[in-house]
Amino acid sequence: MTQHKQGPEEGLPQHIAIIMDGNGRWATARGLSRSEGHKAGSRAVRTIVTRCRELGVTHLTLYAFSQENWGRPKTEIGFLFDLLVSFLRDELPAMERENIRLSVFGDISALPLTSRKALEHAMSRTANNSALHLNLALNYSGRADIVQACRKLAAADTKPEDITEQTISDNLWTAGHPDPDLVIRTSGEIRLSNFLLYQSAYSEFYFTDIQWPDFGSEELDAALATFRSRSRRFGRTEEQKGS
Ligand code: FPP
């Protein structure tokens, strides 16, 4: 994460959410281990965070570990969480310097203790930052998010008539964050895989064959150019859009 100061560009999404897919295939294609792929993936994270900060994107959410990912081999899971700890250790100074606030979407109580502690430390150190909200979806699932929001509302004895789209939003792990304007998925898969299901109702989607470790600033800029070319109508007609 390097220095840069620029105003936000015209037509820039406020919130970009990314399904970072293809680390394994990237590694296999190069005769490397899956761990090497994840390591290269964490370098891509740094590049994209830097580029978003540079452009003036205010919210970036990265799908780093889904609830379904617990089904992977234990050694791979262990490697991913160790990588997260190294990433946080290496990047925290830059986050502090660059006014980046770290948050987590998901249930972190089930995470290995060292990664939980590293996350809590980084979140508290960056809690007052505001230029870029960097959100890691960890032990995340969109359906689980909706379930936990419903449980919170039920536990508070919420009356049926008081349950609205807003009260549900306010109880999701993403509470207080705008819905994603743009959802990107790398590596050629065209699906959402339980990511931000409620929040992506009106998101624009961008799918690319590029594997996550190869997704750099130029690829992000290409996604943003596509985003700018889209006509977002939110269910209205083209004529009504501006009114
Ligand atoms: C998907 O690739 C990627 C993941 C399940 C993990 C995402 C993790 C990183 C990008 C690295 C670490 C992140 C941070 C925030 C430090 P895959 O393994 O499913 O690839 P494949 O489908 O080609 O096997």
GROMACS .gro file of C-alpha atoms and ligand atoms in nm:
model
  267
    1MET     CA    1   0.000   0.000   0.000
    2THR     CA    2   0.179   0.307  -0.125
    3GLN     CA    3   0.129   0.682  -0.116
    4HIS     CA    4  -0.122   0.852  -0.342
    5LYS     CA    5  -0.368   1.132  -0.314
    6GLN     CA    6  -0.634   1.184  -0.576
    7GLY     CA    7  -1.002   1.273  -0.571
    8PRO     CA    8  -1.265   1.012  -0.655
    9GLU     CA    9  -1.330   0.962  -1.025
   10GLU     CA   10  -1.663   1.020  -1.194
   11GLY     CA   11  -1.883   0.707  -1.199
   12LEU     CA   12  -1.672   0.525  -0.943
   13PRO     CA   13  -1.846   0.257  -0.738
   14GLN     CA   14  -1.862   0.344  -0.372
   15HIS     CA   15  -1.846  -0.021  -0.271
   16ILE     CA   16  -1.666  -0.297  -0.461
   17ALA     CA   17  -1.700  -0.658  -0.344
   18ILE     CA   18  -1.472  -0.929  -0.482
   19ILE     CA   19  -1.490  -1.309  -0.493
   20MET     CA   20  -1.117  -1.383  -0.514
   21ASP     CA   21  -1.118  -1.714  -0.700
   22GLY     CA   22  -0.851  -1.911  -0.882
   23ASN     CA   23  -0.549  -1.921  -0.651
   24GLY     CA   24  -0.531  -2.300  -0.676
   25ARG     CA   25  -0.562  -2.312  -1.055
   26TRP     CA   26  -0.308  -2.033  -1.091
   27ALA     CA   27  -0.059  -2.238  -0.886
   28THR     CA   28  -0.133  -2.569  -1.060
   29ALA     CA   29  -0.079  -2.410  -1.401
   30ARG     CA   30   0.270  -2.310  -1.285
   31GLY     CA   31   0.360  -2.638  -1.117
   32LEU     CA   32   0.339  -2.470  -0.776
   33SER     CA   33   0.162  -2.573  -0.456
   34ARG     CA   34  -0.182  -2.436  -0.369
   35SER     CA   35  -0.013  -2.252  -0.082
   36GLU     CA   36   0.200  -2.063  -0.334
   37GLY     CA   37  -0.122  -1.970  -0.510
   38HIS     CA   38  -0.272  -1.831  -0.191
   39LYS     CA   39   0.050  -1.639  -0.121
   40ALA     CA   40   0.031  -1.485  -0.468
   41GLY     CA   41  -0.337  -1.414  -0.393
   42SER     CA   42  -0.244  -1.217  -0.084
   43ARG     CA   43  -0.005  -1.005  -0.295
   44ALA     CA   44  -0.297  -0.932  -0.528
   45VAL     CA   45  -0.500  -0.822  -0.224
   46ARG     CA   46  -0.233  -0.564  -0.142
   47THR     CA   47  -0.232  -0.434  -0.502
   48ILE     CA   48  -0.611  -0.401  -0.517
   49VAL     CA   49  -0.640  -0.234  -0.176
   50THR     CA   50  -0.377   0.018  -0.285
   51ARG     CA   51  -0.552   0.085  -0.615
   52CYS     CA   52  -0.892   0.131  -0.448
   53ARG     CA   53  -0.744   0.374  -0.198
   54GLU     CA   54  -0.574   0.561  -0.482
   55LEU     CA   55  -0.896   0.589  -0.682
   56GLY     CA   56  -1.110   0.696  -0.387
   57VAL     CA   57  -1.325   0.382  -0.358
   58THR     CA   58  -1.458   0.401  -0.002
   59HIS     CA   59  -1.563   0.038   0.061
   60LEU     CA   60  -1.390  -0.280  -0.051
   61THR     CA   61  -1.514  -0.620   0.062
   62LEU     CA   62  -1.307  -0.931  -0.007
   63TYR     CA   63  -1.445  -1.284   0.022
   64ALA     CA   64  -1.148  -1.440   0.200
   65PHE     CA   65  -1.298  -1.752   0.362
   66SER     CA   66  -1.650  -1.888   0.324
   67GLN     CA   67  -1.827  -2.113   0.572
   68GLU     CA   68  -1.810  -2.379   0.300
   69ASN     CA   69  -1.428  -2.346   0.290
   70TRP     CA   70  -1.408  -2.539   0.622
   71GLY     CA   71  -1.448  -2.848   0.401
   72ARG     CA   72  -1.094  -2.797   0.257
   73PRO     CA   73  -0.797  -3.000   0.381
   74LYS     CA   74  -0.692  -2.897   0.734
   75THR     CA   75  -0.342  -2.807   0.616
   76GLU     CA   76  -0.479  -2.565   0.355
   77ILE     CA   77  -0.711  -2.405   0.612
   78GLY     CA   78  -0.420  -2.369   0.854
   79PHE     CA   79  -0.208  -2.212   0.580
   80LEU     CA   80  -0.482  -1.962   0.489
   81PHE     CA   81  -0.521  -1.841   0.846
   82ASP     CA   82  -0.143  -1.819   0.896
   83LEU     CA   83  -0.130  -1.615   0.577
   84LEU     CA   84  -0.399  -1.386   0.713
   85VAL     CA   85  -0.194  -1.329   1.029
   86SER     CA   86   0.118  -1.244   0.821
   87PHE     CA   87  -0.086  -1.018   0.596
   88LEU     CA   88  -0.225  -0.826   0.894
   89ARG     CA   89   0.118  -0.797   1.054
   90ASP     CA   90   0.276  -0.671   0.730
   91GLU     CA   91  -0.006  -0.439   0.623
   92LEU     CA   92  -0.121  -0.284   0.952
   93PRO     CA   93   0.132   0.003   0.941
   94ALA     CA   94   0.016   0.092   0.588
   95MET     CA   95  -0.349   0.070   0.692
   96GLU     CA   96  -0.282   0.308   0.977
   97ARG     CA   97  -0.086   0.547   0.756
   98GLU     CA   98  -0.336   0.533   0.471
   99ASN     CA   99  -0.647   0.587   0.688
  100ILE     CA  100  -0.786   0.240   0.608
  101ARG     CA  101  -1.034   0.084   0.846
  102LEU     CA  102  -1.043  -0.294   0.873
  103SER     CA  103  -1.367  -0.479   0.951
  104VAL     CA  104  -1.480  -0.839   0.932
  105PHE     CA  105  -1.810  -0.970   0.798
  106GLY     CA  106  -1.875  -1.315   0.940
  107ASP     CA  107  -1.852  -1.510   1.261
  108ILE     CA  108  -1.495  -1.479   1.380
  109SER     CA  109  -1.556  -1.671   1.703
  110ALA     CA  110  -1.483  -1.996   1.516
  111LEU     CA  111  -1.147  -1.876   1.378
  112PRO     CA  112  -0.812  -1.997   1.513
  113LEU     CA  113  -0.714  -1.789   1.817
  114THR     CA  114  -0.403  -1.631   1.662
  115SER     CA  115  -0.594  -1.502   1.360
  116ARG     CA  116  -0.881  -1.382   1.578
  117LYS     CA  117  -0.639  -1.190   1.797
  118ALA     CA  118  -0.459  -1.042   1.493
  119LEU     CA  119  -0.793  -0.934   1.346
  120GLU     CA  120  -0.915  -0.782   1.671
  121HIS     CA  121  -0.587  -0.595   1.709
  122ALA     CA  122  -0.597  -0.459   1.353
  123MET     CA  123  -0.965  -0.367   1.382
  124SER     CA  124  -0.913  -0.176   1.703
  125ARG     CA  125  -0.601   0.002   1.571
  126THR     CA  126  -0.786   0.118   1.260
  127ALA     CA  127  -1.129   0.179   1.417
  128ASN     CA  128  -1.113   0.556   1.369
  129ASN     CA  129  -0.996   0.544   1.007
  130SER     CA  130  -1.234   0.642   0.732
  131ALA     CA  131  -1.083   0.680   0.382
  132LEU     CA  132  -1.130   0.317   0.282
  133HIS     CA  133  -1.335   0.056   0.465
  134LEU     CA  134  -1.159  -0.272   0.397
  135ASN     CA  135  -1.390  -0.557   0.490
  136LEU     CA  136  -1.282  -0.918   0.499
  137ALA     CA  137  -1.563  -1.171   0.466
  138LEU     CA  138  -1.434  -1.449   0.689
  139ASN     CA  139  -1.625  -1.757   0.795
  140TYR     CA  140  -1.893  -1.583   0.593
  141SER     CA  141  -2.204  -1.711   0.420
  142GLY     CA  142  -2.482  -1.493   0.284
  143ARG     CA  143  -2.755  -1.728   0.406
  144ALA     CA  144  -2.597  -1.754   0.752
  145ASP     CA  145  -2.589  -1.374   0.760
  146ILE     CA  146  -2.964  -1.355   0.693
  147VAL     CA  147  -3.030  -1.624   0.956
  148GLN     CA  148  -2.828  -1.447   1.223
  149ALA     CA  149  -3.004  -1.116   1.145
  150CYS     CA  150  -3.346  -1.285   1.183
  151ARG     CA  151  -3.236  -1.441   1.511
  152LYS     CA  152  -3.126  -1.102   1.645
  153LEU     CA  153  -3.464  -0.951   1.551
  154ALA     CA  154  -3.649  -1.243   1.713
  155ALA     CA  155  -3.435  -1.224   2.027
  156ALA     CA  156  -3.529  -0.856   2.058
  157ASP     CA  157  -3.902  -0.952   2.035
  158THR     CA  158  -3.938  -0.743   1.719
  159LYS     CA  159  -4.303  -0.713   1.611
  160PRO     CA  160  -4.373  -0.853   1.260
  161GLU     CA  161  -4.479  -0.508   1.136
  162ASP     CA  162  -4.147  -0.366   1.255
  163ILE     CA  163  -3.949  -0.607   1.038
  164THR     CA  164  -3.855  -0.410   0.728
  165GLU     CA  165  -3.581  -0.422   0.465
  166GLN     CA  166  -3.406  -0.157   0.671
  167THR     CA  167  -3.424  -0.344   1.004
  168ILE     CA  168  -3.293  -0.657   0.833
  169SER     CA  169  -3.007  -0.456   0.675
  170ASP     CA  170  -2.932  -0.304   1.013
  171ASN     CA  171  -2.882  -0.648   1.165
  172LEU     CA  172  -2.670  -0.807   0.894
  173TRP     CA  173  -2.294  -0.836   0.948
  174THR     CA  174  -2.267  -0.558   0.689
  175ALA     CA  175  -2.479  -0.314   0.896
  176GLY     CA  176  -2.386   0.047   0.833
  177HIS     CA  177  -2.210  -0.028   0.502
  178PRO     CA  178  -2.363   0.062   0.166
  179ASP     CA  179  -2.469  -0.226  -0.059
  180PRO     CA  180  -2.202  -0.324  -0.311
  181ASP     CA  181  -2.231  -0.134  -0.639
  182LEU     CA  182  -2.002  -0.376  -0.817
  183VAL     CA  183  -1.939  -0.745  -0.748
  184ILE     CA  184  -1.635  -0.892  -0.922
  185ARG     CA  185  -1.553  -1.262  -0.954
  186THR     CA  186  -1.229  -1.388  -1.099
  187SER     CA  187  -1.129  -1.718  -1.261
  188GLY     CA  188  -1.420  -1.778  -1.497
  189GLU     CA  189  -1.686  -1.901  -1.256
  190ILE     CA  190  -2.023  -1.731  -1.304
  191ARG     CA  191  -2.187  -1.768  -0.965
  192LEU     CA  192  -2.228  -1.591  -0.633
  193SER     CA  193  -2.133  -1.880  -0.400
  194ASN     CA  194  -2.330  -1.750  -0.103
  195PHE     CA  195  -2.169  -1.404  -0.107
  196LEU     CA  196  -2.364  -1.093   0.001
  197LEU     CA  197  -2.696  -1.243  -0.114
  198TYR     CA  198  -2.921  -0.982   0.047
  199GLN     CA  199  -2.688  -0.691  -0.022
  200SER     CA  200  -2.628  -0.756  -0.393
  201ALA     CA  201  -2.993  -0.716  -0.501
  202TYR     CA  202  -2.901  -0.424  -0.732
  203SER     CA  203  -2.528  -0.477  -0.776
  204GLU     CA  204  -2.362  -0.484  -1.114
  205PHE     CA  205  -2.167  -0.806  -1.177
  206TYR     CA  206  -1.833  -0.840  -1.350
  207PHE     CA  207  -1.689  -1.182  -1.428
  208THR     CA  208  -1.342  -1.234  -1.567
  209ASP     CA  209  -1.138  -1.541  -1.665
  210ILE     CA  210  -0.828  -1.390  -1.500
  211GLN     CA  211  -0.717  -1.587  -1.193
  212TRP     CA  212  -0.710  -1.387  -0.871
  213PRO     CA  213  -0.328  -1.374  -0.836
  214ASP     CA  214  -0.313  -1.209  -1.181
  215PHE     CA  215  -0.585  -0.956  -1.103
  216GLY     CA  216  -0.398  -0.627  -1.075
  217SER     CA  217  -0.460  -0.255  -1.117
  218GLU     CA  218  -0.514  -0.284  -1.494
  219GLU     CA  219  -0.773  -0.557  -1.447
  220LEU     CA  220  -0.949  -0.352  -1.181
  221ASP     CA  221  -0.949  -0.050  -1.410
  222ALA     CA  222  -1.105  -0.265  -1.686
  223ALA     CA  223  -1.379  -0.376  -1.445
  224LEU     CA  224  -1.441  -0.013  -1.352
  225ALA     CA  225  -1.463   0.090  -1.718
  226THR     CA  226  -1.728  -0.179  -1.770
  227PHE     CA  227  -1.910  -0.061  -1.458
  228ARG     CA  228  -1.916   0.295  -1.590
  229SER     CA  229  -2.068   0.174  -1.917
  230ARG     CA  230  -2.362   0.007  -1.741
  231SER     CA  231  -2.695   0.178  -1.704
  232ARG     CA  232  -2.818   0.125  -1.348
  233ARG     CA  233  -3.193   0.169  -1.331
  234PHE     CA  234  -3.286   0.002  -1.001
  235GLY     CA  235  -3.607  -0.130  -1.157
  236ARG     CA  236  -3.702   0.201  -1.321
  237THR     CA  237  -3.712   0.292  -1.689
  238GLU     CA  238  -3.424   0.463  -1.868
  239GLU     CA  239  -3.634   0.785  -1.889
  240GLN     CA  240  -3.719   0.787  -1.517
  241LYS     CA  241  -3.362   0.717  -1.410
  242GLY     CA  242  -3.245   1.075  -1.379
  243SER     CA  243  -3.558   1.203  -1.201
  244FPP     C1  244  -1.010  -1.905  -0.388
  244FPP     O1  245  -0.915  -1.971  -0.468
  244FPP     C2  246  -0.947  -1.836  -0.279
  244FPP     C3  247  -0.971  -1.861  -0.147
  244FPP     C4  248  -1.064  -1.963  -0.097
  244FPP     C5  249  -0.901  -1.788  -0.043
  244FPP     C6  250  -0.879  -1.642  -0.066
  244FPP     C7  251  -0.753  -1.606  -0.003
  244FPP     C8  252  -0.661  -1.521  -0.053
  244FPP     C9  253  -0.682  -1.443  -0.174
  244FPP    C10  254  -0.529  -1.504   0.010
  244FPP    C11  255  -0.527  -1.447   0.145
  244FPP    C12  256  -0.621  -1.335   0.171
  244FPP    C13  257  -0.596  -1.236   0.258
  244FPP    C14  258  -0.702  -1.140   0.288
  244FPP    C15  259  -0.466  -1.221   0.322
  244FPP     P1  260  -0.923  -2.128  -0.477
  244FPP     O2  261  -0.827  -2.185  -0.379
  244FPP     O3  262  -1.064  -2.173  -0.460
  244FPP     O4  263  -0.874  -2.151  -0.623
  244FPP     P2  264  -0.919  -2.270  -0.720
  244FPP     O5  265  -1.067  -2.260  -0.736
  244FPP     O6  266  -0.842  -2.242  -0.844
  244FPP     O7  267  -0.877  -2.397  -0.653
   0.00000   0.00000   0.00000
